Amino acid sequence: MAATTINLPLYRVLTDLNVPEERAREAAEASVPDLSALATKADLDTRFAAFEERMSAQSKSLEDRLGRMIAERTDAQTKWIAAIAASTIIILLSSSAFLWPPTRYAAPPPPAPAVGTSQH
């Protein structure tokens, strides 16, 4: 036999008013709301623990993805800066060959022999 919940004060009032017992029981049972859809504290605790676990896993995944993204961007920026630095050095060295040719600091040519009259 299944246990049912009834509104006992209502049942007593109805039976005192000489309502047949079967009808009083039906009315008292119908007046109790269905509480099966309500969550208990244990249900909420279980759901909250599952939520925290899922958020922790997602947070870890997000941290990993963010770390990889930062590493990739840093690597790309480092390569870009190195390429700019190398290009700058190459441009400076190649332009210096035109602006300051290597002969600029060469030793002066030897003096020309003196032109003189021969004494014969």
PDB file of C-alpha atoms in Angstrom:
ATOM      1  CA  MET A   1       0.000   0.000   0.000  1.00  0.00           C
ATOM      2  CA  ALA A   2       1.447   3.333  -1.078  1.00  0.00           C
ATOM      3  CA  ALA A   3       1.714   6.040   1.484  1.00  0.00           C
ATOM      4  CA  THR A   4      -0.178   9.190   0.590  1.00  0.00           C
ATOM      5  CA  THR A   5       0.002  12.662   1.990  1.00  0.00           C
ATOM      6  CA  ILE A   6      -3.189  14.307   3.096  1.00  0.00           C
ATOM      7  CA  ASN A   7      -4.155  17.583   4.635  1.00  0.00           C
ATOM      8  CA  LEU A   8      -5.036  16.195   8.075  1.00  0.00           C
ATOM      9  CA  PRO A   9      -6.724  19.340   9.492  1.00  0.00           C
ATOM     10  CA  LEU A  10      -8.953  19.537   6.409  1.00  0.00           C
ATOM     11  CA  TYR A  11      -9.779  15.837   6.667  1.00  0.00           C
ATOM     12  CA  ARG A  12     -10.781  16.218  10.333  1.00  0.00           C
ATOM     13  CA  VAL A  13     -12.952  19.256   9.614  1.00  0.00           C
ATOM     14  CA  LEU A  14     -14.705  17.450   6.763  1.00  0.00           C
ATOM     15  CA  THR A  15     -15.352  14.312   8.815  1.00  0.00           C
ATOM     16  CA  ASP A  16     -16.647  16.477  11.699  1.00  0.00           C
ATOM     17  CA  LEU A  17     -19.071  18.027   9.207  1.00  0.00           C
ATOM     18  CA  ASN A  18     -20.332  14.502   8.422  1.00  0.00           C
ATOM     19  CA  VAL A  19     -18.825  14.373   4.943  1.00  0.00           C
ATOM     20  CA  PRO A  20     -18.446  10.722   3.946  1.00  0.00           C
ATOM     21  CA  GLU A  21     -14.984   9.443   4.840  1.00  0.00           C
ATOM     22  CA  GLU A  22     -14.031   8.535   1.252  1.00  0.00           C
ATOM     23  CA  ARG A  23     -14.928  12.000  -0.064  1.00  0.00           C
ATOM     24  CA  ALA A  24     -13.173  13.699   2.876  1.00  0.00           C
ATOM     25  CA  ARG A  25     -10.027  11.669   2.176  1.00  0.00           C
ATOM     26  CA  GLU A  26     -10.117  12.553  -1.566  1.00  0.00           C
ATOM     27  CA  ALA A  27     -10.552  16.252  -0.792  1.00  0.00           C
ATOM     28  CA  ALA A  28      -7.754  16.207   1.787  1.00  0.00           C
ATOM     29  CA  GLU A  29      -5.411  14.408  -0.632  1.00  0.00           C
ATOM     30  CA  ALA A  30      -6.271  16.811  -3.479  1.00  0.00           C
ATOM     31  CA  SER A  31      -5.524  19.853  -1.345  1.00  0.00           C
ATOM     32  CA  VAL A  32      -1.874  18.839  -0.885  1.00  0.00           C
ATOM     33  CA  PRO A  33       0.269  20.233  -3.690  1.00  0.00           C
ATOM     34  CA  ASP A  34       2.519  17.890  -5.672  1.00  0.00           C
ATOM     35  CA  LEU A  35       5.982  18.524  -4.262  1.00  0.00           C
ATOM     36  CA  SER A  36       7.771  15.936  -6.398  1.00  0.00           C
ATOM     37  CA  ALA A  37       8.996  18.610  -8.807  1.00  0.00           C
ATOM     38  CA  LEU A  38      10.694  20.605  -6.049  1.00  0.00           C
ATOM     39  CA  ALA A  39      14.417  20.189  -5.498  1.00  0.00           C
ATOM     40  CA  THR A  40      15.782  19.213  -2.126  1.00  0.00           C
ATOM     41  CA  LYS A  41      18.927  20.615  -0.542  1.00  0.00           C
ATOM     42  CA  ALA A  42      20.738  17.397  -1.469  1.00  0.00           C
ATOM     43  CA  ASP A  43      19.631  17.823  -5.105  1.00  0.00           C
ATOM     44  CA  LEU A  44      20.933  21.379  -5.127  1.00  0.00           C
ATOM     45  CA  ASP A  45      24.213  20.363  -3.488  1.00  0.00           C
ATOM     46  CA  THR A  46      24.723  17.614  -6.074  1.00  0.00           C
ATOM     47  CA  ARG A  47      23.959  19.959  -8.973  1.00  0.00           C
ATOM     48  CA  PHE A  48      26.167  22.679  -7.559  1.00  0.00           C
ATOM     49  CA  ALA A  49      29.082  20.259  -7.108  1.00  0.00           C
ATOM     50  CA  ALA A  50      28.665  19.065 -10.702  1.00  0.00           C
ATOM     51  CA  PHE A  51      28.537  22.680 -11.867  1.00  0.00           C
ATOM     52  CA  GLU A  52      31.711  23.562  -9.960  1.00  0.00           C
ATOM     53  CA  GLU A  53      33.484  20.523 -11.409  1.00  0.00           C
ATOM     54  CA  ARG A  54      32.438  21.419 -14.949  1.00  0.00           C
ATOM     55  CA  MET A  55      33.478  25.052 -14.502  1.00  0.00           C
ATOM     56  CA  SER A  56      36.826  23.983 -13.096  1.00  0.00           C
ATOM     57  CA  ALA A  57      37.450  21.762 -16.117  1.00  0.00           C
ATOM     58  CA  GLN A  58      36.421  24.533 -18.503  1.00  0.00           C
ATOM     59  CA  SER A  59      38.587  27.019 -16.643  1.00  0.00           C
ATOM     60  CA  LYS A  60      41.596  24.726 -16.973  1.00  0.00           C
ATOM     61  CA  SER A  61      40.868  24.259 -20.669  1.00  0.00           C
ATOM     62  CA  LEU A  62      40.528  28.003 -21.119  1.00  0.00           C
ATOM     63  CA  GLU A  63      43.811  28.620 -19.292  1.00  0.00           C
ATOM     64  CA  ASP A  64      45.557  26.106 -21.540  1.00  0.00           C
ATOM     65  CA  ARG A  65      44.120  27.658 -24.709  1.00  0.00           C
ATOM     66  CA  LEU A  66      44.994  31.152 -23.536  1.00  0.00           C
ATOM     67  CA  GLY A  67      48.544  30.072 -22.684  1.00  0.00           C
ATOM     68  CA  ARG A  68      48.990  28.514 -26.130  1.00  0.00           C
ATOM     69  CA  MET A  69      47.593  31.627 -27.811  1.00  0.00           C
ATOM     70  CA  ILE A  70      49.931  33.909 -25.868  1.00  0.00           C
ATOM     71  CA  ALA A  71      52.912  31.685 -26.712  1.00  0.00           C
ATOM     72  CA  GLU A  72      51.998  31.661 -30.408  1.00  0.00           C
ATOM     73  CA  ARG A  73      51.547  35.433 -30.528  1.00  0.00           C
ATOM     74  CA  THR A  74      54.783  36.009 -28.630  1.00  0.00           C
ATOM     75  CA  ASP A  75      56.652  33.715 -31.005  1.00  0.00           C
ATOM     76  CA  ALA A  76      55.181  35.471 -34.042  1.00  0.00           C
ATOM     77  CA  GLN A  77      56.040  38.912 -32.657  1.00  0.00           C
ATOM     78  CA  THR A  78      59.573  37.814 -31.792  1.00  0.00           C
ATOM     79  CA  LYS A  79      60.097  36.548 -35.345  1.00  0.00           C
ATOM     80  CA  TRP A  80      58.631  39.764 -36.735  1.00  0.00           C
ATOM     81  CA  ILE A  81      60.929  41.933 -34.591  1.00  0.00           C
ATOM     82  CA  ALA A  82      63.947  39.797 -35.561  1.00  0.00           C
ATOM     83  CA  ALA A  83      63.054  40.161 -39.251  1.00  0.00           C
ATOM     84  CA  ILE A  84      62.717  43.943 -38.889  1.00  0.00           C
ATOM     85  CA  ALA A  85      66.064  44.144 -37.055  1.00  0.00           C
ATOM     86  CA  ALA A  86      67.805  41.998 -39.691  1.00  0.00           C
ATOM     87  CA  SER A  87      66.288  44.070 -42.497  1.00  0.00           C
ATOM     88  CA  THR A  88      67.404  47.273 -40.817  1.00  0.00           C
ATOM     89  CA  ILE A  89      70.954  46.001 -40.405  1.00  0.00           C
ATOM     90  CA  ILE A  90      71.080  44.827 -44.024  1.00  0.00           C
ATOM     91  CA  ILE A  91      69.763  48.180 -45.260  1.00  0.00           C
ATOM     92  CA  LEU A  92      72.278  50.102 -43.127  1.00  0.00           C
ATOM     93  CA  LEU A  93      75.208  47.971 -44.249  1.00  0.00           C
ATOM     94  CA  SER A  94      74.275  48.102 -47.922  1.00  0.00           C
ATOM     95  CA  SER A  95      73.694  51.868 -47.850  1.00  0.00           C
ATOM     96  CA  SER A  96      76.950  52.437 -46.000  1.00  0.00           C
ATOM     97  CA  ALA A  97      78.836  50.856 -48.890  1.00  0.00           C
ATOM     98  CA  PHE A  98      77.466  53.576 -51.168  1.00  0.00           C
ATOM     99  CA  LEU A  99      77.753  56.443 -48.710  1.00  0.00           C
ATOM    100  CA  TRP A 100      81.162  55.575 -47.340  1.00  0.00           C
ATOM    101  CA  PRO A 101      83.110  53.590 -49.918  1.00  0.00           C
ATOM    102  CA  PRO A 102      86.028  51.571 -48.585  1.00  0.00           C
ATOM    103  CA  THR A 103      88.490  53.830 -50.453  1.00  0.00           C
ATOM    104  CA  ARG A 104      87.483  56.786 -48.343  1.00  0.00           C
ATOM    105  CA  TYR A 105      89.871  55.812 -45.572  1.00  0.00           C
ATOM    106  CA  ALA A 106      92.560  54.298 -47.778  1.00  0.00           C
ATOM    107  CA  ALA A 107      96.116  55.481 -47.476  1.00  0.00           C
ATOM    108  CA  PRO A 108      96.952  58.414 -49.736  1.00  0.00           C
ATOM    109  CA  PRO A 109      98.651  57.471 -52.968  1.00  0.00           C
ATOM    110  CA  PRO A 110     102.458  57.738 -53.018  1.00  0.00           C
ATOM    111  CA  PRO A 111     103.816  61.073 -54.207  1.00  0.00           C
ATOM    112  CA  ALA A 112     104.607  61.376 -57.875  1.00  0.00           C
ATOM    113  CA  PRO A 113     108.259  61.481 -58.787  1.00  0.00           C
ATOM    114  CA  ALA A 114     109.594  64.987 -59.041  1.00  0.00           C
ATOM    115  CA  VAL A 115     110.012  66.278 -62.505  1.00  0.00           C
ATOM    116  CA  GLY A 116     113.369  67.822 -62.970  1.00  0.00           C
ATOM    117  CA  THR A 117     115.923  68.688 -65.593  1.00  0.00           C
ATOM    118  CA  SER A 118     118.571  66.262 -66.313  1.00  0.00           C
ATOM    119  CA  GLN A 119     122.203  67.511 -66.152  1.00  0.00           C
ATOM    120  CA  HIS A 120     124.214  66.080 -68.774  1.00  0.00           C
TER     121      HIS A 120
END
